Amino acid sequence: MALASHRAALRRNTSAELATRARRIAVAVFDVDGVMTDGRIYLGESGEEMKAFNVADGYGLRMLLQAGIEVAILSGRRARCVERRAAELGIRHVIQGAGDKLPAFRRLLDTLKLGAHEAAFMGDDIPDLPVLEACGFALTVPNAPARVRRSAQHVVTRRGGEGAVRDACELLLRLRARAAARGREG
């Protein structure tokens, strides 16, 4: 069922339309649980929270930063390990504990002096819908609820924590390169 929804999303959004959206992106914002991780939360005996992050996803985020695209994290939960992972990757904008993500997203855009059309967002669940619907390029994972998949311009093929973020990063960079090449031709 997720694959059929993915194919429908691809048919709705032509490559040219996606390239146009990608060309405008100045910041890529990512949810954590279910996107950067598989959504599982490990709790240690002394109360510490642990999550597993995919190394390939981290490299994808660094590729965005090297290409001049700002990267931000926007999560409904708070976890020290998220701050640590962000610091390791050079991600300067980390928003945690955002019960309502849309106002937090708008504050981030105000800080960066950007419009919503200049932001990509990757989320995976119902609390992410307002941001997915407000941003310029909405991405999600194949195991997201149907409502979320329908709101996205693109559904990546891999699940959260298994390379989904890397897929999104490579897609954005590939589409931006395609749009730039088209701009040079025309």
Tab-separated table of C-alpha atoms in Angstrom, residues 7-164:
chain	number	residue	atom	x	y	z
A	7	ARG	CA	3.939	5.899	-7.090
A	8	ALA	CA	0.850	8.124	-6.993
A	9	ALA	CA	2.895	10.926	-5.409
A	10	LEU	CA	5.518	10.599	-8.145
A	11	ARG	CA	2.844	10.792	-10.861
A	12	ARG	CA	1.342	13.922	-9.272
A	13	ASN	CA	4.661	15.699	-9.215
A	14	THR	CA	6.622	15.832	-12.400
A	15	SER	CA	10.368	15.939	-12.292
A	16	ALA	CA	10.326	19.518	-13.610
A	17	GLU	CA	7.971	20.659	-10.847
A	18	LEU	CA	10.119	19.003	-8.196
A	19	ALA	CA	13.271	20.547	-9.686
A	20	THR	CA	11.643	23.981	-9.538
A	21	ARG	CA	10.754	23.451	-5.883
A	22	ALA	CA	14.232	22.109	-5.062
A	23	ARG	CA	15.972	25.057	-6.740
A	24	ARG	CA	14.355	27.417	-4.185
A	25	ILE	CA	15.406	25.448	-1.099
A	26	ALA	CA	17.746	27.292	1.266
A	27	VAL	CA	17.041	25.221	4.397
A	28	ALA	CA	16.174	21.548	4.859
A	29	VAL	CA	14.416	20.738	8.124
A	30	PHE	CA	14.147	17.205	9.500
A	31	ASP	CA	12.024	15.574	12.177
A	32	VAL	CA	13.920	13.070	14.332
A	33	ASP	CA	11.810	10.111	15.459
A	34	GLY	CA	10.710	8.107	12.424
A	35	VAL	CA	12.824	10.174	10.002
A	36	MET	CA	16.393	10.458	11.304
A	37	THR	CA	15.777	7.342	13.427
A	38	ASP	CA	13.564	4.285	13.102
A	39	GLY	CA	11.215	5.782	15.683
A	40	ARG	CA	12.228	3.515	18.542
A	41	ILE	CA	13.254	5.119	21.821
A	42	TYR	CA	15.612	3.275	24.130
A	43	LEU	CA	15.479	4.222	27.811
A	44	GLY	CA	18.457	3.380	30.015
A	45	GLU	CA	18.293	2.378	33.682
A	46	SER	CA	19.265	5.876	34.816
A	47	GLY	CA	16.679	7.543	32.572
A	48	GLU	CA	18.894	8.452	29.616
A	49	GLU	CA	17.263	8.307	26.207
A	50	MET	CA	19.095	6.682	23.329
A	51	LYS	CA	18.422	6.617	19.600
A	52	ALA	CA	20.227	5.028	16.685
A	53	PHE	CA	21.240	7.356	13.843
A	54	ASN	CA	22.232	6.163	10.371
A	55	VAL	CA	25.777	7.147	9.324
A	56	ALA	CA	24.722	7.450	5.656
A	57	ASP	CA	22.020	9.934	6.686
A	58	GLY	CA	24.659	11.984	8.465
A	59	TYR	CA	26.794	12.115	5.351
A	60	GLY	CA	23.769	13.235	3.344
A	61	LEU	CA	23.186	16.085	5.790
A	62	ARG	CA	26.821	17.122	5.460
A	63	MET	CA	26.429	17.093	1.659
A	64	LEU	CA	23.551	19.591	1.999
A	65	LEU	CA	25.627	21.827	4.260
A	66	GLN	CA	28.563	21.692	1.824
A	67	ALA	CA	26.186	22.664	-0.997
A	68	GLY	CA	25.162	25.777	0.949
A	69	ILE	CA	21.800	24.485	2.150
A	70	GLU	CA	21.225	25.159	5.831
A	71	VAL	CA	20.076	22.129	7.844
A	72	ALA	CA	17.784	22.197	10.877
A	73	ILE	CA	16.202	19.684	13.223
A	74	LEU	CA	12.621	20.122	14.427
A	75	SER	CA	11.400	17.554	16.946
A	76	GLY	CA	8.450	17.232	19.276
A	77	ARG	CA	10.620	15.435	21.827
A	78	ARG	CA	13.749	16.474	23.711
A	79	ALA	CA	16.823	14.271	23.856
A	80	ARG	CA	20.469	15.076	24.582
A	81	CYS	CA	21.585	12.558	21.986
A	82	VAL	CA	19.899	14.691	19.291
A	83	GLU	CA	21.915	17.725	20.359
A	84	ARG	CA	25.080	15.634	20.305
A	85	ARG	CA	24.369	14.223	16.842
A	86	ALA	CA	23.578	17.698	15.509
A	87	ALA	CA	26.843	19.059	16.923
A	88	GLU	CA	28.806	16.200	15.331
A	89	LEU	CA	27.288	17.056	11.945
A	90	GLY	CA	27.620	20.841	12.238
A	91	ILE	CA	23.858	21.439	12.400
A	92	ARG	CA	23.380	24.791	14.138
A	93	HIS	CA	19.587	24.954	14.273
A	94	VAL	CA	18.101	22.388	16.653
A	95	ILE	CA	14.551	22.854	17.914
A	96	GLN	CA	13.328	20.247	20.371
A	97	GLY	CA	10.215	19.948	22.509
A	98	ALA	CA	8.056	21.616	19.859
A	99	GLY	CA	4.573	20.396	20.765
A	100	ASP	CA	3.160	22.481	17.929
A	101	LYS	CA	5.725	22.366	15.150
A	102	LEU	CA	4.295	25.020	12.826
A	103	PRO	CA	5.027	28.052	15.076
A	104	ALA	CA	8.522	26.669	15.729
A	105	PHE	CA	9.036	26.233	11.975
A	106	ARG	CA	7.913	29.813	11.338
A	107	ARG	CA	10.264	31.146	14.039
A	108	LEU	CA	13.146	29.266	12.404
A	109	LEU	CA	12.274	30.817	9.043
A	110	ASP	CA	12.115	34.274	10.644
A	111	THR	CA	15.547	33.720	12.201
A	112	LEU	CA	16.948	32.678	8.824
A	113	LYS	CA	15.032	35.446	6.998
A	114	LEU	CA	13.469	32.893	4.631
A	115	GLY	CA	10.008	32.217	3.290
A	116	ALA	CA	8.267	28.860	3.657
A	117	HIS	CA	8.741	28.242	-0.094
A	118	GLU	CA	12.508	28.206	0.575
A	119	ALA	CA	12.249	25.372	3.098
A	120	ALA	CA	12.109	21.617	2.648
A	121	PHE	CA	10.694	19.563	5.508
A	122	MET	CA	10.785	15.838	6.108
A	123	GLY	CA	8.309	14.467	8.611
A	124	ASP	CA	6.601	11.162	9.192
A	125	ASP	CA	3.449	11.560	11.265
A	126	ILE	CA	0.308	13.576	11.968
A	127	PRO	CA	2.048	16.250	14.129
A	128	ASP	CA	4.205	17.019	11.065
A	129	LEU	CA	1.266	17.730	8.739
A	130	PRO	CA	1.024	21.512	9.336
A	131	VAL	CA	4.709	21.961	8.452
A	132	LEU	CA	4.516	19.551	5.503
A	133	GLU	CA	1.599	21.591	4.148
A	134	ALA	CA	3.313	24.949	4.763
A	135	CYS	CA	6.792	24.269	3.376
A	136	GLY	CA	8.052	24.540	-0.185
A	137	PHE	CA	9.138	20.905	-0.561
A	138	ALA	CA	7.502	18.241	1.620
A	139	LEU	CA	9.108	14.817	1.972
A	140	THR	CA	8.155	11.753	3.959
A	141	VAL	CA	8.950	8.087	4.513
A	142	PRO	CA	7.061	5.145	2.958
A	143	ASN	CA	5.696	3.922	6.296
A	144	ALA	CA	4.115	7.275	7.180
A	145	PRO	CA	0.316	7.362	7.559
A	146	ALA	CA	-1.589	7.793	4.285
A	147	ARG	CA	-2.576	11.393	5.180
A	148	VAL	CA	1.075	12.288	5.556
A	149	ARG	CA	2.118	10.562	2.317
A	150	ARG	CA	-0.639	12.419	0.449
A	151	SER	CA	0.632	15.766	1.774
A	152	ALA	CA	4.188	15.180	0.580
A	153	GLN	CA	5.557	16.117	-2.812
A	154	HIS	CA	7.885	13.120	-2.558
A	155	VAL	CA	7.963	9.840	-0.629
A	156	VAL	CA	11.481	8.409	-0.333
A	157	THR	CA	11.961	4.669	-0.747
A	158	ARG	CA	13.766	3.933	2.531
A	159	ARG	CA	12.304	4.065	6.033
A	160	GLY	CA	13.378	6.390	8.811
A	161	GLY	CA	16.718	5.445	10.325
A	162	GLU	CA	17.477	3.239	7.317
A	163	GLY	CA	18.702	5.855	4.853
A	164	ALA	CA	15.549	7.946	4.348
